[in-house]
Short mmCIF file of C-alpha atoms in Angstrom, two decimals:
data_model
loop_
_atom_site.label_atom_id
_atom_site.label_comp_id
_atom_site.label_asym_id
_atom_site.label_seq_id
_atom_site.Cartn_x
_atom_site.Cartn_y
_atom_site.Cartn_z
CA MET A 1242 7.22 1.90 5.25
CA ALA A 1243 8.99 4.01 7.62
CA GLU A 1244 7.56 7.48 8.18
CA GLU A 1245 10.58 9.49 6.88
CA LEU A 1246 11.13 7.46 3.68
CA ASN A 1247 8.53 9.02 1.43
CA ALA A 1248 9.37 12.78 1.50
CA ALA A 1249 9.43 12.90 -2.40
CA VAL A 1250 6.35 10.75 -3.23
CA VAL A 1251 3.63 13.30 -3.34
CA GLU A 1252 5.18 15.05 -6.25
CA GLU A 1253 5.81 11.56 -8.12
CA SER A 1254 2.52 9.74 -7.50
CA PRO A 1255 -0.55 12.41 -7.27
CA ALA A 1256 -2.80 9.27 -7.57
CA ASN A 1257 -2.03 8.33 -4.26
CA PRO A 1258 -1.78 11.36 -1.98
CA GLY A 1259 -0.59 9.24 0.90
CA GLY A 1260 2.31 8.23 3.40
CA ASP A 1261 4.85 10.99 3.86
CA ILE A 1262 2.95 11.55 1.88
CA GLU A 1263 -0.30 12.17 3.75
CA MET A 1264 -3.10 10.12 2.72
CA ALA A 1265 -6.07 12.17 2.35
CA GLU A 1266 -8.11 11.42 5.38
CA GLY A 1267 -11.44 11.50 3.45
CA GLU A 1268 -10.22 8.45 1.63
CA GLU A 1269 -9.76 6.47 4.68
CA ALA A 1270 -12.60 4.49 6.43
CA GLU A 1271 -14.68 6.77 8.61
CA GLY A 1272 -15.56 3.94 10.95
CA THR A 1273 -19.14 4.39 11.01
CA ALA A 1274 -21.94 2.07 10.18
CA VAL A 1275 -22.95 4.59 7.38
CA ALA A 1276 -19.44 4.57 5.89
CA ILE A 1277 -19.42 0.79 5.32
CA ALA A 1278 -22.20 1.09 3.01
CA GLY A 1279 -19.86 2.96 0.67
CA ASP A 1280 -20.33 6.17 -0.95
CA LEU A 1281 -23.99 6.91 -1.95
CA THR A 1282 -24.48 6.93 -5.90
CA LEU A 1283 -26.37 9.51 -7.37
CA ALA A 1284 -29.84 9.08 -9.03
CA GLU A 1285 -30.35 10.36 -12.48
CA SER A 1286 -32.12 13.36 -10.97
CA GLY A 1287 -29.04 14.28 -9.13
CA ASP A 1288 -30.49 13.57 -5.72
CA PRO A 1289 -28.72 11.12 -3.46
CA GLU A 1290 -30.41 7.80 -3.14
CA PRO A 1291 -32.04 7.01 0.35
CA ARG A 1292 -29.73 5.73 2.80
CA THR A 1293 -29.93 1.94 3.10
CA ASN A 1294 -30.74 0.66 6.67
CA PHE A 1295 -27.91 -1.44 8.18
CA ILE A 1296 -30.17 -4.08 9.29
CA SER A 1297 -30.85 -4.71 5.57
CA TYR A 1298 -27.40 -5.59 5.13
CA LEU A 1299 -27.57 -8.11 8.14
CA THR A 1300 -30.79 -9.66 6.69
CA SER A 1301 -29.44 -10.26 3.29
CA PRO A 1302 -28.47 -13.99 2.19
CA VAL A 1303 -25.24 -15.16 3.61
CA VAL A 1304 -22.57 -16.25 1.12
CA THR A 1305 -19.92 -18.84 1.91
CA LEU A 1306 -16.26 -17.94 1.18
CA LEU A 1307 -13.75 -20.64 0.40
CA VAL A 1308 -10.42 -19.10 1.16
CA GLY A 1309 -7.12 -20.92 0.35
CA SER A 1310 -6.80 -24.44 -0.76
CA GLY A 1311 -5.93 -27.98 0.52
CA GLU A 1312 -5.14 -28.14 4.12
CA LEU A 1313 -5.10 -24.49 4.25
CA GLU A 1314 -8.64 -23.98 2.89
CA THR A 1315 -10.72 -21.97 5.46
CA ILE A 1316 -14.59 -21.26 5.26
CA LEU A 1317 -15.70 -17.77 5.84
CA THR A 1318 -19.09 -16.23 5.53
CA ALA A 1319 -20.44 -12.81 4.79
CA HIS A 1320 -23.64 -11.07 4.08
CA GLN A 1321 -24.29 -10.75 0.31
CA ALA A 1322 -25.52 -7.12 0.54
CA LEU A 1323 -22.16 -6.10 1.91
CA LEU A 1324 -20.15 -8.18 -0.32
CA THR A 1325 -21.84 -6.67 -3.53
CA GLN A 1326 -20.29 -3.22 -2.68
CA SER A 1327 -17.27 -5.03 -4.67
CA PRO A 1328 -17.74 -5.10 -8.38
CA PHE A 1329 -15.88 -8.56 -8.18
CA PHE A 1330 -18.42 -9.96 -5.62
CA SER A 1331 -21.23 -8.21 -7.22
CA ASP A 1332 -20.68 -10.11 -10.50
CA ALA A 1333 -20.26 -13.35 -8.60
CA CYS A 1334 -23.40 -13.09 -6.70
CA ALA A 1335 -25.34 -12.19 -9.81
CA ALA A 1336 -24.95 -15.92 -10.69
CA PHE A 1337 -26.87 -16.96 -7.74
CA THR A 1338 -30.53 -18.21 -7.77
CA ASP A 1339 -33.12 -18.59 -5.29
CA ASP A 1340 -33.64 -22.31 -5.73
CA GLY A 1341 -31.92 -23.11 -2.65
CA SER A 1342 -28.49 -23.94 -4.14
CA PRO A 1343 -25.52 -22.96 -2.26
CA ARG A 1344 -24.29 -19.38 -2.32
CA GLN A 1345 -20.61 -20.08 -2.54
CA ILE A 1346 -17.71 -18.21 -3.92
CA ASP A 1347 -14.00 -19.82 -4.36
CA LEU A 1348 -11.19 -17.71 -3.32
CA GLY A 1349 -8.58 -20.36 -3.32
CA SER A 1350 -5.77 -18.17 -4.49
CA GLU A 1351 -6.42 -15.65 -1.92
CA GLU A 1352 -4.45 -15.16 1.45
CA LEU A 1353 -6.61 -15.64 4.47
CA ASP A 1354 -5.52 -12.57 6.56
CA ALA A 1355 -6.04 -10.26 3.55
CA VAL A 1356 -9.56 -11.59 3.00
CA GLY A 1357 -10.07 -11.05 6.79
CA CYS A 1358 -9.00 -7.53 6.52
CA PHE A 1359 -11.39 -6.98 3.60
CA LEU A 1360 -14.41 -8.33 5.47
CA GLU A 1361 -13.43 -6.32 8.62
CA PHE A 1362 -13.43 -3.28 6.46
CA LEU A 1363 -16.92 -4.10 5.08
CA TYR A 1364 -18.52 -4.28 8.44
CA THR A 1365 -16.60 -1.60 10.32
CA GLY A 1366 -15.15 0.72 7.84
CA ASP A 1367 -11.38 -0.20 8.84
CA TYR A 1368 -9.22 -3.11 9.67
CA PHE A 1369 -6.71 -3.81 12.27
CA PRO A 1370 -4.37 -2.09 13.17
CA LYS A 1371 -6.06 1.13 12.80
CA LYS A 1372 -4.22 4.64 12.20
CA LEU A 1373 -4.10 6.74 15.13
CA PRO A 1374 -5.87 10.09 14.46
CA GLY A 1375 -3.98 12.78 13.16
CA GLN A 1376 -0.65 10.78 13.36
CA ARG A 1377 1.52 8.63 10.96
CA LEU A 1378 1.14 5.84 13.50
CA LEU A 1379 -0.58 2.68 13.83
CA GLU A 1380 -2.36 1.45 17.02
CA THR A 1381 0.05 -0.71 19.09
CA ASP A 1382 -0.48 -4.31 20.16
CA PRO A 1383 1.82 -6.77 21.91
CA SER A 1384 1.82 -9.12 19.03
CA ILE A 1385 3.09 -6.59 16.65
CA PRO A 1386 6.89 -5.75 16.87
CA ALA A 1387 7.73 -2.05 17.04
CA VAL A 1388 10.18 -2.52 14.09
CA ASP A 1389 9.40 -4.68 11.27
CA GLU A 1390 12.49 -6.86 10.79
CA THR A 1391 11.11 -9.21 8.26
CA GLY A 1392 8.88 -7.04 6.22
CA GLU A 1393 5.85 -9.16 7.42
CA GLN A 1394 4.02 -5.99 8.55
CA LEU A 1395 4.57 -4.12 5.19
CA LEU A 1396 3.28 -7.45 3.36
CA LYS A 1397 0.12 -7.43 5.56
CA HIS A 1398 -0.95 -4.08 4.09
CA ALA A 1399 0.63 -4.70 0.72
CA ARG A 1400 -1.68 -7.70 0.26
CA VAL A 1401 -4.69 -5.91 1.39
CA TYR A 1402 -3.89 -3.24 -1.28
CA THR A 1403 -3.66 -5.90 -4.22
CA LEU A 1404 -6.89 -7.65 -2.82
CA ALA A 1405 -8.55 -4.37 -2.89
CA GLU A 1406 -7.20 -3.63 -6.31
CA LYS A 1407 -8.76 -6.87 -7.36
CA PHE A 1408 -12.08 -6.47 -5.78
CA GLY A 1409 -12.50 -2.89 -7.05
CA MET A 1410 -12.53 -1.40 -3.55
CA ASP A 1411 -10.80 2.05 -3.89
CA ARG A 1412 -11.34 3.33 -0.44
CA LEU A 1413 -9.88 0.09 1.04
CA ARG A 1414 -6.94 0.30 -1.36
CA ASN A 1415 -5.98 3.91 -0.29
CA LEU A 1416 -6.51 2.99 3.28
CA ALA A 1417 -4.08 0.11 2.86
CA SER A 1418 -1.62 2.46 1.14
CA SER A 1419 -1.84 4.83 3.95
CA LYS A 1420 -1.03 2.16 6.51
CA ILE A 1421 2.09 0.87 4.66
CA HIS A 1422 3.70 4.40 5.28
CA CYS A 1423 3.07 3.97 8.99
CA VAL A 1424 5.27 1.03 9.34
CA ASN A 1425 8.75 1.23 10.68
CA SER A 1426 11.06 -1.44 9.07
CA THR A 1427 14.51 -2.52 8.46
CA ALA A 1428 16.44 -2.66 5.04
CA LYS A 1429 15.60 -6.30 4.82
CA GLY A 1430 12.07 -5.75 5.53
CA GLU A 1431 11.83 -3.09 2.78
CA ILE A 1432 13.36 -5.49 0.47
CA THR A 1433 10.86 -8.11 1.20
CA TYR A 1434 8.09 -5.55 0.74
CA ALA A 1435 9.68 -4.28 -2.61
CA ARG A 1436 9.80 -7.82 -4.10
CA TYR A 1437 6.17 -8.15 -3.45
CA VAL A 1438 5.30 -4.93 -5.05
CA TYR A 1439 7.29 -5.42 -8.10
CA GLN A 1440 6.02 -8.96 -8.45
CA PHE A 1441 2.14 -8.43 -7.75
CA THR A 1442 1.54 -4.88 -9.11
CA SER A 1443 1.26 -3.49 -12.58
CA LYS A 1444 4.13 -1.33 -14.01
CA ASP A 1445 1.55 1.58 -14.29
CA ASP A 1446 0.69 1.47 -10.66
CA THR A 1447 2.90 4.46 -9.53
CA ALA A 1448 0.77 4.93 -6.46
CA ILE A 1449 2.47 1.94 -4.67
CA ARG A 1450 5.67 1.57 -6.79
CA ALA A 1451 6.98 5.28 -6.82
CA PRO A 1452 7.35 5.36 -3.03
CA VAL A 1453 9.38 2.08 -3.10
CA ALA A 1454 11.78 3.36 -5.85
CA ASN A 1455 12.10 6.75 -4.16
CA PHE A 1456 12.86 5.02 -0.96
CA TRP A 1457 15.65 3.05 -2.40
CA ALA A 1458 16.98 5.93 -4.56
CA THR A 1459 17.45 8.28 -1.63
CA ARG A 1460 18.69 5.62 0.97
CA SER A 1461 20.28 2.89 -1.03
CA HIS A 1462 23.90 4.07 -0.40
CA THR A 1463 23.39 3.76 3.29
CA LEU A 1464 20.83 0.84 3.66
CA ARG A 1465 22.69 -1.36 0.97
CA ALA A 1466 25.25 -2.28 3.47
CA GLU A 1467 22.52 -3.81 5.63
CA ALA A 1468 21.15 -5.96 2.68
CA GLU A 1469 23.60 -5.66 0.14
CA GLU A 1470 23.08 -9.14 -1.26
CA GLU A 1471 19.47 -8.96 -1.06
CA PHE A 1472 19.18 -5.64 -2.96
CA ARG A 1473 21.41 -7.04 -5.70
CA SER A 1474 19.34 -10.17 -5.88
CA LEU A 1475 16.16 -7.72 -6.20
CA CYS A 1476 17.81 -5.74 -8.99
CA LEU A 1477 18.70 -8.91 -10.97
CA GLU A 1478 15.12 -10.43 -10.25
CA PHE A 1479 12.99 -7.50 -11.11
CA PRO A 1480 15.15 -5.18 -13.62
CA GLN A 1481 12.26 -2.67 -13.65
CA PHE A 1482 13.07 -2.04 -9.96
CA GLY A 1483 16.71 -1.34 -10.81
CA TYR A 1484 15.76 0.96 -13.55
CA ASP A 1485 13.25 2.91 -11.42
CA VAL A 1486 15.66 3.46 -8.74
CA LEU A 1487 18.48 4.50 -11.22
CA THR A 1488 16.35 6.88 -12.93
CA ARG A 1489 15.44 8.68 -9.70
CA VAL A 1490 19.08 8.83 -8.72
CA LEU A 1491 19.96 10.36 -12.09
CA ASP A 1492 17.09 12.77 -11.88
CA GLU A 1493 18.20 13.86 -8.64
CA LYS A 1494 21.81 14.39 -9.83
CA LEU A 1495 20.54 16.48 -12.79
CA LYS A 1496 18.44 18.58 -10.46
CA ARG A 1497 21.41 19.32 -8.38
CA GLU A 1498 23.51 20.19 -11.40
CA ARG A 1499 20.96 22.60 -12.58
CA ASN A 1500 20.57 24.16 -9.18
CA GLU A 1501 24.44 24.69 -9.09
CA LYS A 1502 24.30 26.47 -12.46
CA LEU A 1503 21.40 28.80 -11.53
CA HIS A 1504 23.02 29.42 -8.14
CA PRO A 1505 26.85 29.11 -8.39
CA ALA A 1506 28.65 29.23 -5.00
CA THR A 1507 30.46 32.48 -4.36
CA GLY A 1508 34.17 32.05 -4.35
CA SER A 1509 36.33 29.29 -5.15
CA ALA A 1510 35.59 25.90 -3.51
CA ARG A 1511 39.20 24.91 -4.14
CA LYS A 1512 41.94 26.60 -2.36
CA ARG A 1513 45.60 25.97 -2.17
CA ALA A 1514 46.70 25.07 1.11
CA ARG A 1515 48.79 27.76 2.69
CA HIS A 1516 52.24 26.86 3.57
CA SER A 1517 53.92 28.33 6.67
CA ASN A 1518 57.52 29.85 6.35
CA VAL A 1519 58.06 29.22 10.06
#
């Protein structure tokens, strides 16, 4: 989502201190071998557990992941000790035995690129494209258009966000959210993104929904002309989206009216036109 679209989001969604909206940098992947092991848990004594040697991750059993279905099914592999950082995979791997039977997990309903980003994050602490240090920009690549006309760049990070939510990876979810706010997109791209958000996230997930509603509440009067039919269709398809946008528009109107009452303008705003006798 374009850098300037989230000016009011920090107040609305403290659970997601991100975007324009600056994501807390500590929540992003540090990009080191230590970081990919996740946060160290505290032992009962309160002392941190010994650091796990990275080699121990690479020498753990290899798990086969079946991503997608039918002709689109793709086989990926990953080390079990890294996968089990996720509660989802920890539960799945707990069912494995050491009798030589395949260590295999079916991810038939998942999108390949999102799973690839998840695995890249496990091994490196980040995924492509990375955020530029100290900026609300992502690294450039010739394969990525400067402006997201279709919403595909927004969808990439939104899919990582929802996948991280499913896998219980908070740091990856926060990282994906911060990257969403670095994408420069068009009205139609934003519509595509908003439709995904309202289809695949819960009503209570204000961390990702609030910025979408805020964006359209503050810019619908100008951007609607670029995608009026798509905007109307989205409101009819997801009434909650229309309600969220309308609520913010009305809240802003009430806020302006209160400010006008507290700080009335000096003099009359309406004056009769002067008529010349000449």
